[in-house]
Tab-separated table of C-alpha atoms in Angstrom:
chain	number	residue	atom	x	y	z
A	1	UNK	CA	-26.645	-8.739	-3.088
A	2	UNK	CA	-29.528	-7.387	-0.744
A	3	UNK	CA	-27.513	-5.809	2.206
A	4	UNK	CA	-27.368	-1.580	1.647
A	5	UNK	CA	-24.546	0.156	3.375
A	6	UNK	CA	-23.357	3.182	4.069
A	7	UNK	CA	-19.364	3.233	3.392
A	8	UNK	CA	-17.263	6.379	4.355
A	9	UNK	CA	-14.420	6.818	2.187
A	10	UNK	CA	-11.410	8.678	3.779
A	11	UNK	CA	-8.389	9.622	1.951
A	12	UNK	CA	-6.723	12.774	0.572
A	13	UNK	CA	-6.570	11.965	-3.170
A	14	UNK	CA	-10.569	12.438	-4.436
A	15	UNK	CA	-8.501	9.903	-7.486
A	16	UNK	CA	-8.016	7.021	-4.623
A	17	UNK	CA	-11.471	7.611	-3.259
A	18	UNK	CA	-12.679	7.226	-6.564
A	19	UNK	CA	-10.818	4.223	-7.234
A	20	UNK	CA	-11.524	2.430	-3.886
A	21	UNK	CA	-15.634	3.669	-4.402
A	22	UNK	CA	-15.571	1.551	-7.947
A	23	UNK	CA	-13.858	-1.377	-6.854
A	24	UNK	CA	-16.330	-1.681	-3.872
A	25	UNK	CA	-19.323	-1.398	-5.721
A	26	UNK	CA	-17.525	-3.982	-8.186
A	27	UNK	CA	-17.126	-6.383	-5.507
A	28	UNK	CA	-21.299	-6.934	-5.618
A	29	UNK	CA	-20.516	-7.544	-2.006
A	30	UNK	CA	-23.514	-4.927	-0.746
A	31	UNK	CA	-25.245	-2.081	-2.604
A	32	UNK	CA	-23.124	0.695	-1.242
A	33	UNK	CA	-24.190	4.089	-0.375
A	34	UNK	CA	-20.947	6.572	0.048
A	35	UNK	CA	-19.720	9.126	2.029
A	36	UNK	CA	-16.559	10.808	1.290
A	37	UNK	CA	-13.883	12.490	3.697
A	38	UNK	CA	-10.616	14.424	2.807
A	39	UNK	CA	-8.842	13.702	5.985
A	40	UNK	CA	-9.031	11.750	9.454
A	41	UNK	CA	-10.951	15.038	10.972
A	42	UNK	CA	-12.918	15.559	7.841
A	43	UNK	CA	-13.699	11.817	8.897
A	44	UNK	CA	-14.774	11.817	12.424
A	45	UNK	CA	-17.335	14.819	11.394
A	46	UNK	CA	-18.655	12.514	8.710
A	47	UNK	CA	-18.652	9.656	10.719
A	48	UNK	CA	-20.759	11.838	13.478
A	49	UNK	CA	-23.285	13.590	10.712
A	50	UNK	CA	-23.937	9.835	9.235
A	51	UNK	CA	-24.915	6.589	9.836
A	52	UNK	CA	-21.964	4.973	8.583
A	53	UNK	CA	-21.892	1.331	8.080
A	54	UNK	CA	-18.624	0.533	7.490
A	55	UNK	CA	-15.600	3.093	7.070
A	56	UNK	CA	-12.343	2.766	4.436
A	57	UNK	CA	-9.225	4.639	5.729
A	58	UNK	CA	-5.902	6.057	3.815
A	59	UNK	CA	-3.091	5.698	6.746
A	60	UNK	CA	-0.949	8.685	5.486
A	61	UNK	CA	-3.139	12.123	5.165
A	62	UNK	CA	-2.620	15.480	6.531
A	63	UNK	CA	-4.237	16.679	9.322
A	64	UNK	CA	-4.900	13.571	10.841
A	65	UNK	CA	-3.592	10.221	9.680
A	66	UNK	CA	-5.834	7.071	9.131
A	67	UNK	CA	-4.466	5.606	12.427
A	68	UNK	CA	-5.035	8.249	14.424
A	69	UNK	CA	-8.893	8.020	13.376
A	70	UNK	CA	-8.879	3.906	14.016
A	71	UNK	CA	-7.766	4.521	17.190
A	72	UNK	CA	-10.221	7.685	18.130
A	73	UNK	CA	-12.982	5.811	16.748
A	74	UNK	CA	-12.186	2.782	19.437
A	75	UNK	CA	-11.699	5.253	22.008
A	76	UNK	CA	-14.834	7.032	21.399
A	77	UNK	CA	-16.599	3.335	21.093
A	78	UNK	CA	-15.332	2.601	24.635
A	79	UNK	CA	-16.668	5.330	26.496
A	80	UNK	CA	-20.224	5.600	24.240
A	81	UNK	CA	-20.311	1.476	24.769
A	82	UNK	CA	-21.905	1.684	21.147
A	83	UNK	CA	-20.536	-1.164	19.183
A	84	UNK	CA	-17.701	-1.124	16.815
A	85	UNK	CA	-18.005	-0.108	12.958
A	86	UNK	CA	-15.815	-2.334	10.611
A	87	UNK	CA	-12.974	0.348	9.661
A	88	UNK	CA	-10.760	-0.811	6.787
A	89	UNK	CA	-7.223	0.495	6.146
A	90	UNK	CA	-6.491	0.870	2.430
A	91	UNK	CA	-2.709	2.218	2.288
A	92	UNK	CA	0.213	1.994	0.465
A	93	UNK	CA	1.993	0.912	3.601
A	94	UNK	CA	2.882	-2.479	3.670
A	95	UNK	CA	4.858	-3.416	6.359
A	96	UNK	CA	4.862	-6.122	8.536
A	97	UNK	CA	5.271	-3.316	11.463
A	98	UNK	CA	2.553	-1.014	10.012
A	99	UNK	CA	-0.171	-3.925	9.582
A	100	UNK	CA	0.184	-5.220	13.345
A	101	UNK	CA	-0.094	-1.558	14.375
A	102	UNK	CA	-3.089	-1.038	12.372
A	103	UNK	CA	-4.829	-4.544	13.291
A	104	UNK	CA	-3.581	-5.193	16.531
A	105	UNK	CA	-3.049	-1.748	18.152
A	106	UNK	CA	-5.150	0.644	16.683
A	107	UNK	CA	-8.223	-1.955	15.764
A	108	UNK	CA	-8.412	-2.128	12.091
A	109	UNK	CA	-10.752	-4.623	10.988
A	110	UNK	CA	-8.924	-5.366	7.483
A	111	UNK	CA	-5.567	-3.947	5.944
A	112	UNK	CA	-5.659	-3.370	2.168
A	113	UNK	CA	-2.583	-2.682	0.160
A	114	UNK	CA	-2.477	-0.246	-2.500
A	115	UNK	CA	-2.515	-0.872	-5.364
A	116	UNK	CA	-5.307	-3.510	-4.881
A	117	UNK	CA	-7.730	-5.560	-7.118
A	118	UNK	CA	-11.302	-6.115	-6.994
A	119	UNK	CA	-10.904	-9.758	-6.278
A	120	UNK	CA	-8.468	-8.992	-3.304
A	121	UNK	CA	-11.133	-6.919	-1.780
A	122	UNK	CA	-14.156	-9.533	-2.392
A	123	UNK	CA	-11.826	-11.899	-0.316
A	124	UNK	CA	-10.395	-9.593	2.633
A	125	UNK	CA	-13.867	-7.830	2.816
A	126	UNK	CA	-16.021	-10.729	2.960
A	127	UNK	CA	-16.155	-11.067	6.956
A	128	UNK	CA	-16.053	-7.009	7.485
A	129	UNK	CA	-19.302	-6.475	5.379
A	130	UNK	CA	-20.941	-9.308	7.482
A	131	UNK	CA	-19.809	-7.605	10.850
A	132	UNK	CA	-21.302	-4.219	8.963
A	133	UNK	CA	-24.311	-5.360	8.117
A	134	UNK	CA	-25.021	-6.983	11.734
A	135	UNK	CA	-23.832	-3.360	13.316
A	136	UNK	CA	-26.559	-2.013	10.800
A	137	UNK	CA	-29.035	-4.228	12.291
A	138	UNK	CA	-28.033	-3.770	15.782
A	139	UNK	CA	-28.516	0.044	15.246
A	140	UNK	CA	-31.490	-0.178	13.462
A	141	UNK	CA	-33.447	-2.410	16.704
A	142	UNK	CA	-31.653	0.095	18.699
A	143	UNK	CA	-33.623	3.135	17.167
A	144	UNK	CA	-36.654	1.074	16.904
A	145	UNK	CA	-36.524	1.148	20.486
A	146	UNK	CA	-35.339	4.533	21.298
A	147	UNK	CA	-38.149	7.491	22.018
A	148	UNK	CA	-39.396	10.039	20.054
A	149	UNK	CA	-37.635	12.913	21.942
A	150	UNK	CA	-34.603	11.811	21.474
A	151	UNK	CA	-34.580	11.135	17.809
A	152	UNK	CA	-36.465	14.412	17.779
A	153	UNK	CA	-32.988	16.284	18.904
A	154	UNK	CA	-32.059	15.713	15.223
A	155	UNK	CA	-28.878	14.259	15.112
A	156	UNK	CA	-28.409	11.846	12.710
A	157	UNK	CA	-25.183	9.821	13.665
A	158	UNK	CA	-24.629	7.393	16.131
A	159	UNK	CA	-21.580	8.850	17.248
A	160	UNK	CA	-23.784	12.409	17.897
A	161	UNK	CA	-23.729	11.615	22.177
A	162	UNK	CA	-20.279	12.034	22.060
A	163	UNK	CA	-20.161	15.471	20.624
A	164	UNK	CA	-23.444	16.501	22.298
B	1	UNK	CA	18.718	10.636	-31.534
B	2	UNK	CA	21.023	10.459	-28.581
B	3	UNK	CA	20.936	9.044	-25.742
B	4	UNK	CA	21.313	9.428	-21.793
B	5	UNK	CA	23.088	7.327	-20.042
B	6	UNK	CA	21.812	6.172	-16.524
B	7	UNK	CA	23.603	7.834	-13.867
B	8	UNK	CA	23.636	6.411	-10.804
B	9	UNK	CA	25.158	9.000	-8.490
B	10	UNK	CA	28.093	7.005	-7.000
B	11	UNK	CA	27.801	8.397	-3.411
B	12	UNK	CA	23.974	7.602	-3.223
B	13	UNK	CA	23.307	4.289	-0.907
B	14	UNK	CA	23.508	0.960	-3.131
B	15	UNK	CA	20.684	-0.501	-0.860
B	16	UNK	CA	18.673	2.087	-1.210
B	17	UNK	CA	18.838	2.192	-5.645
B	18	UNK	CA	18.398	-1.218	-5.418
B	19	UNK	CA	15.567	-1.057	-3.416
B	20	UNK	CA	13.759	1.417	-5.659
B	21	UNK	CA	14.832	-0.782	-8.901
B	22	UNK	CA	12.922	-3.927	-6.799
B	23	UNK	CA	10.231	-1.288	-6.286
B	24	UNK	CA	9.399	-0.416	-9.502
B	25	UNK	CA	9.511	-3.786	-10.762
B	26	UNK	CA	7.153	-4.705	-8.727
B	27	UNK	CA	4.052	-2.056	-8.474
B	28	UNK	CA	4.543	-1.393	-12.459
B	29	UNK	CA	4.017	-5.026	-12.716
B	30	UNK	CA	0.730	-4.814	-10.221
B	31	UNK	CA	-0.947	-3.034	-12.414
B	32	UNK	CA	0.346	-3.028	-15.558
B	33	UNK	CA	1.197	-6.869	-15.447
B	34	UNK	CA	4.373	-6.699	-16.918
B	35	UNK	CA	7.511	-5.086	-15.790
B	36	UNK	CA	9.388	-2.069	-17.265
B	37	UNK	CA	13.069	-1.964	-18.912
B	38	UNK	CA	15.595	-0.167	-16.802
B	39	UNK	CA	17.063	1.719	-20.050
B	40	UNK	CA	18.603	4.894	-21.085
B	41	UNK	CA	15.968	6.882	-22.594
B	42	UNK	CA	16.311	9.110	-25.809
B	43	UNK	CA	17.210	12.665	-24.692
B	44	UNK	CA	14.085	14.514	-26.158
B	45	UNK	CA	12.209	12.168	-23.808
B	46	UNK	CA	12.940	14.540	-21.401
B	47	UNK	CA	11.521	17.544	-22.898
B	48	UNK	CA	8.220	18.315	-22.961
B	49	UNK	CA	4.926	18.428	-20.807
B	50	UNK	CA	5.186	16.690	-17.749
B	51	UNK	CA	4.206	15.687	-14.331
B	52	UNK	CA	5.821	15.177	-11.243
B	53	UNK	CA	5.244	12.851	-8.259
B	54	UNK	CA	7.474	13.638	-5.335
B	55	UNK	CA	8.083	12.083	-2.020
B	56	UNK	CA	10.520	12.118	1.060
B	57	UNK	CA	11.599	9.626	3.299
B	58	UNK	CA	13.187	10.290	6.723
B	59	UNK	CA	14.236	7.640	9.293
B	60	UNK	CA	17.585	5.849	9.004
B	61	UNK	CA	18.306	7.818	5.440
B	62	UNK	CA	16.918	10.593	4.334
B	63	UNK	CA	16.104	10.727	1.020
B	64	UNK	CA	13.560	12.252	-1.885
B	65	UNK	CA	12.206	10.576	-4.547
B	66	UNK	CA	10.813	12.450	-8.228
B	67	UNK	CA	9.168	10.278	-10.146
B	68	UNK	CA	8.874	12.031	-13.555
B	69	UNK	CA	5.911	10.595	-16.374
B	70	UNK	CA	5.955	12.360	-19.825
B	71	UNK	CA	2.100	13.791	-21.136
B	72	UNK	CA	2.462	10.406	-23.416
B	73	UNK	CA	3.246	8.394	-20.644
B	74	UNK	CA	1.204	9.514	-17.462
B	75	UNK	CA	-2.357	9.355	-19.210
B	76	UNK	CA	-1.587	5.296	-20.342
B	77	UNK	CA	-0.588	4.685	-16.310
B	78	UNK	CA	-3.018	6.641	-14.933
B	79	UNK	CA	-5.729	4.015	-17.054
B	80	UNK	CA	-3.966	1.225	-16.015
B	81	UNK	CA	-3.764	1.974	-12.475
B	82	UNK	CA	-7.428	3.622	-11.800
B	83	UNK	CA	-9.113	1.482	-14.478
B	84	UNK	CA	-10.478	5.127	-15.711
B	85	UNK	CA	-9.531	7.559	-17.856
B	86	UNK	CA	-7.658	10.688	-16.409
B	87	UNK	CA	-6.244	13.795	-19.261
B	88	UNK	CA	-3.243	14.777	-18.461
B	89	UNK	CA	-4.518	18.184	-18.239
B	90	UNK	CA	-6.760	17.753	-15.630
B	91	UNK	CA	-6.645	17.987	-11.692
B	92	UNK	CA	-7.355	14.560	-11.217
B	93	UNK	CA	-3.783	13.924	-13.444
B	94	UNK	CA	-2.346	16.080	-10.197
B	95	UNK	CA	-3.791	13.657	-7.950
B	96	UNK	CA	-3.286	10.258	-9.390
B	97	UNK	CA	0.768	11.558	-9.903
B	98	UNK	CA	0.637	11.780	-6.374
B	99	UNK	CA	-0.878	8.611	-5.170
B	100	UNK	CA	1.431	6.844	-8.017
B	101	UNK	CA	4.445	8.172	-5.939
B	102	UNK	CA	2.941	7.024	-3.087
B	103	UNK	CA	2.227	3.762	-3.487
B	104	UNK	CA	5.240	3.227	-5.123
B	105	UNK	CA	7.006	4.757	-1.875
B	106	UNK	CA	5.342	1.918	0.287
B	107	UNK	CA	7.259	-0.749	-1.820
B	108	UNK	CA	10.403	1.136	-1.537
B	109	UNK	CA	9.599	1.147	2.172
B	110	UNK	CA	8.966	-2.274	2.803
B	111	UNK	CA	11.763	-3.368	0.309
B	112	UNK	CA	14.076	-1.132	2.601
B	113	UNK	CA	12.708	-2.882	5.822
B	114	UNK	CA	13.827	-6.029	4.426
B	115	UNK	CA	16.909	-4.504	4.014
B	116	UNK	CA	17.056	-3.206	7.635
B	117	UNK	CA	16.619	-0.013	6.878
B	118	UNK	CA	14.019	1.959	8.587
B	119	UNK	CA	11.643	4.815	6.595
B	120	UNK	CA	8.595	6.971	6.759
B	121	UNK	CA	6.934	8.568	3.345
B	122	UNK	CA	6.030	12.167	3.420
B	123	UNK	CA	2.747	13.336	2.069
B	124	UNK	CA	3.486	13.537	-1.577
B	125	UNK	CA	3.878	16.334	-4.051
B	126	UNK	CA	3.146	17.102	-7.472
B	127	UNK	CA	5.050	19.189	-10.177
B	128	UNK	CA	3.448	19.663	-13.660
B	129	UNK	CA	5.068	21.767	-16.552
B	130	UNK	CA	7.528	21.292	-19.653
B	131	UNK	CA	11.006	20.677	-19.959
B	132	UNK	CA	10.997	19.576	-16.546
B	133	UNK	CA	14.473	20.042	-15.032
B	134	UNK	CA	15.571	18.518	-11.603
B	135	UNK	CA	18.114	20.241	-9.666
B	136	UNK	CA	20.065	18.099	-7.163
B	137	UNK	CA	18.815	19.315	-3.643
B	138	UNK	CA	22.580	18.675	-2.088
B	139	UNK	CA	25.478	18.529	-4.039
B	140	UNK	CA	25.985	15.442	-6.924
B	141	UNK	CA	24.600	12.722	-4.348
B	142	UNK	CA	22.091	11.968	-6.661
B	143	UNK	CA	20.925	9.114	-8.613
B	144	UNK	CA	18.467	8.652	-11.851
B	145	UNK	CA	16.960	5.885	-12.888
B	146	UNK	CA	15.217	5.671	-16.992
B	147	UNK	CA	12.862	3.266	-18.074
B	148	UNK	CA	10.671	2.514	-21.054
B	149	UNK	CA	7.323	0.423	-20.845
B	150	UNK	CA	4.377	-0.593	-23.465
B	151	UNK	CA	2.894	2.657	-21.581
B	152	UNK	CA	5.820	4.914	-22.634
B	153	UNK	CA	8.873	6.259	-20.637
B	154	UNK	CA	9.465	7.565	-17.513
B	155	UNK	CA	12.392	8.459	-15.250
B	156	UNK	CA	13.335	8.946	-11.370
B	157	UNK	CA	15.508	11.302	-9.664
B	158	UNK	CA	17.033	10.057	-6.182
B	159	UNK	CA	18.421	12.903	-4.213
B	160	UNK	CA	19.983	12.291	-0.347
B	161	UNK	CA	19.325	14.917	2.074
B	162	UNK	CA	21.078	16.241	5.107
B	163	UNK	CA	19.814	14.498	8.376
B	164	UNK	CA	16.941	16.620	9.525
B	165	UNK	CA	16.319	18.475	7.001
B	166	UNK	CA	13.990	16.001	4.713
B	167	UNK	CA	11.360	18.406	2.361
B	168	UNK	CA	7.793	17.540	2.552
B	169	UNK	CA	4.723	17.639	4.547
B	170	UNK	CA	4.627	14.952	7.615
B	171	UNK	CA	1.504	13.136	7.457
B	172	UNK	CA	-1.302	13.953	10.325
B	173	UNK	CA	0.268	17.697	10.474
């Protein structure tokens, strides 16, 4: 386990975030750094004040539900042409309905049902933490490259443009 | 010691109790690997500190669901479900009683969609205090279900609601 990554952690129980931050770091699938967020817009500010690797979303939350931050994150990746973060539902929906919405409408990387195991994530994660860590790289030549003026503006997330 | 019988309120939707029965079943048994025993559970069960998990479904049927854990009961769940320990004092008891009702509410969905019945969950709720007494929302169209488990007993209240007029907080509002 060499890869380090940044997870954000979205949902409204601090219990579930707990939960879902311990069975990640069980996995021994990366060394995991975390960020947590109450809510979808609690989320998107994270996501903008961070370099997040790789995000974990509850679907049901107030102020803005889990699938309306999958599908602002795309959105915001289309018009910034930056490349897509791995975002992970982990929900107690279940559905056939709410997965194809999530995966195939929204752009969910992964679905997790609640209540999960440790050896269910190791096995749906496995591809997703690959496609984080290459993001990670991408980024990182990306800033290698960039000029000093512009990292000197002092925003620290790669999503910063967009709220600029 | 007596007893309580189960009462399953006789105007409440079949579908929908048996849905919940199949729901229980089958989260309890998620994380607690074995299943619990749809019983009638001794009366001073009832009494006593405990904590709340509430949750409302609208679509096709509109319906809450209380699912009630006794201060014996919710700290043995709460360990089997988190894989930590959580006092039932504590805010993080508030929290986990929440997410219990919740996840149990996406089996009751999908067990409904397989019944062609179409729900949403609420956000959840949580209620914490003793001799915890639940009022039927709507008249006697209301059905409760009591088990006992190796974690202790526990007990839900089904109440229908008027079209429309389903309490709790819509998610993403």
């Amino acid at each position: 386990m060499s890869v380090n990554l940044k997870a954000l952690v979205i949902d409204d129980s601090g219990v579930m975030r707990k939960m879902v931050m311990k069975s990640l770091t069980e996995t021994k699938l990366a060394e995991f750094a975390y960020v947590e967020a109450e809510d979808g817009k609690d989320g998107l500010e994270k996501l903008n004040a961070n370099e997040i690797d790789i995000a974990f979303v509850d679907w049901n939350m107030p102020n803005m539900t889990g699938i309306d931050f999958v599908t602002e994150v795309r959105k915001l990746e289309k018009i910034s042409g930056d490349g897509p973060i791995p975002l992970v539902m982990v929900t107690s929906e279940k559905t056939m309905g709410k997965v194809q919405i999530a995966l195939d409408e929204a752009g969910a990387d992964a679905f997790i049902s609640k209540p999960f195991t440790v050896q269910e994530m190791q096995v749906k994660l496995k591809k997703v933490i690959d496609k984080a860590q290459l993001v990670q790289i991408r980024r990182n030549r990306l800033k290698q490259k960039s000029d000093a003026p512009a990292q000197a503006q002092g925003s620290g997330g790669w999503f910063s443009k967009m709220f600029s | 010691m007596s007893t309580s019988p189960n009462s399953c309120g006789q105007s409440f939707p079949p579908a929908i109790i048996d849905a919940v029965k199949a729901s229980v079943e089958k989260t309890y048994a998620a994380f607690c690997g074995d299943k619990p025993l749809l019983t009638a559970l001794a009366e001073d069960s009832h009494h006593g500190p405990c904590i709340a998990g509430i949750i409302s479904f609208f679509g096709d049927v509109p319906w809450s669901l209380t699912w009630v854990l006794t201060h014996k009961t919710a700290p043995a769940l709460a360990q089997k479900f988190a894989g930590f320990e959580i006092p039932f004092e504590s805010s993080d008891m508030g929290d986990m009683a929440g997410e219990l009702v919740n996840v149990l509410a996406g089996e009751i969905i999908a067990q409904l969609d397989q019944r062609r019945i179409k729900s949403q969950m609420s956000l959840p709720t949580v209620a914490r205090g003793s001799n915890l007494e639940l009022m039927p929302e709507r008249g006697p169209n209301v059905a409760e279900l009591d088990y006992t488990s190796k974690q202790g007993g526990f007990w839900l209240r089904l109440a229908a609601a008027k079209m429309g007029n389903v309490p709790g907080r819509v998610p993403g509002k």
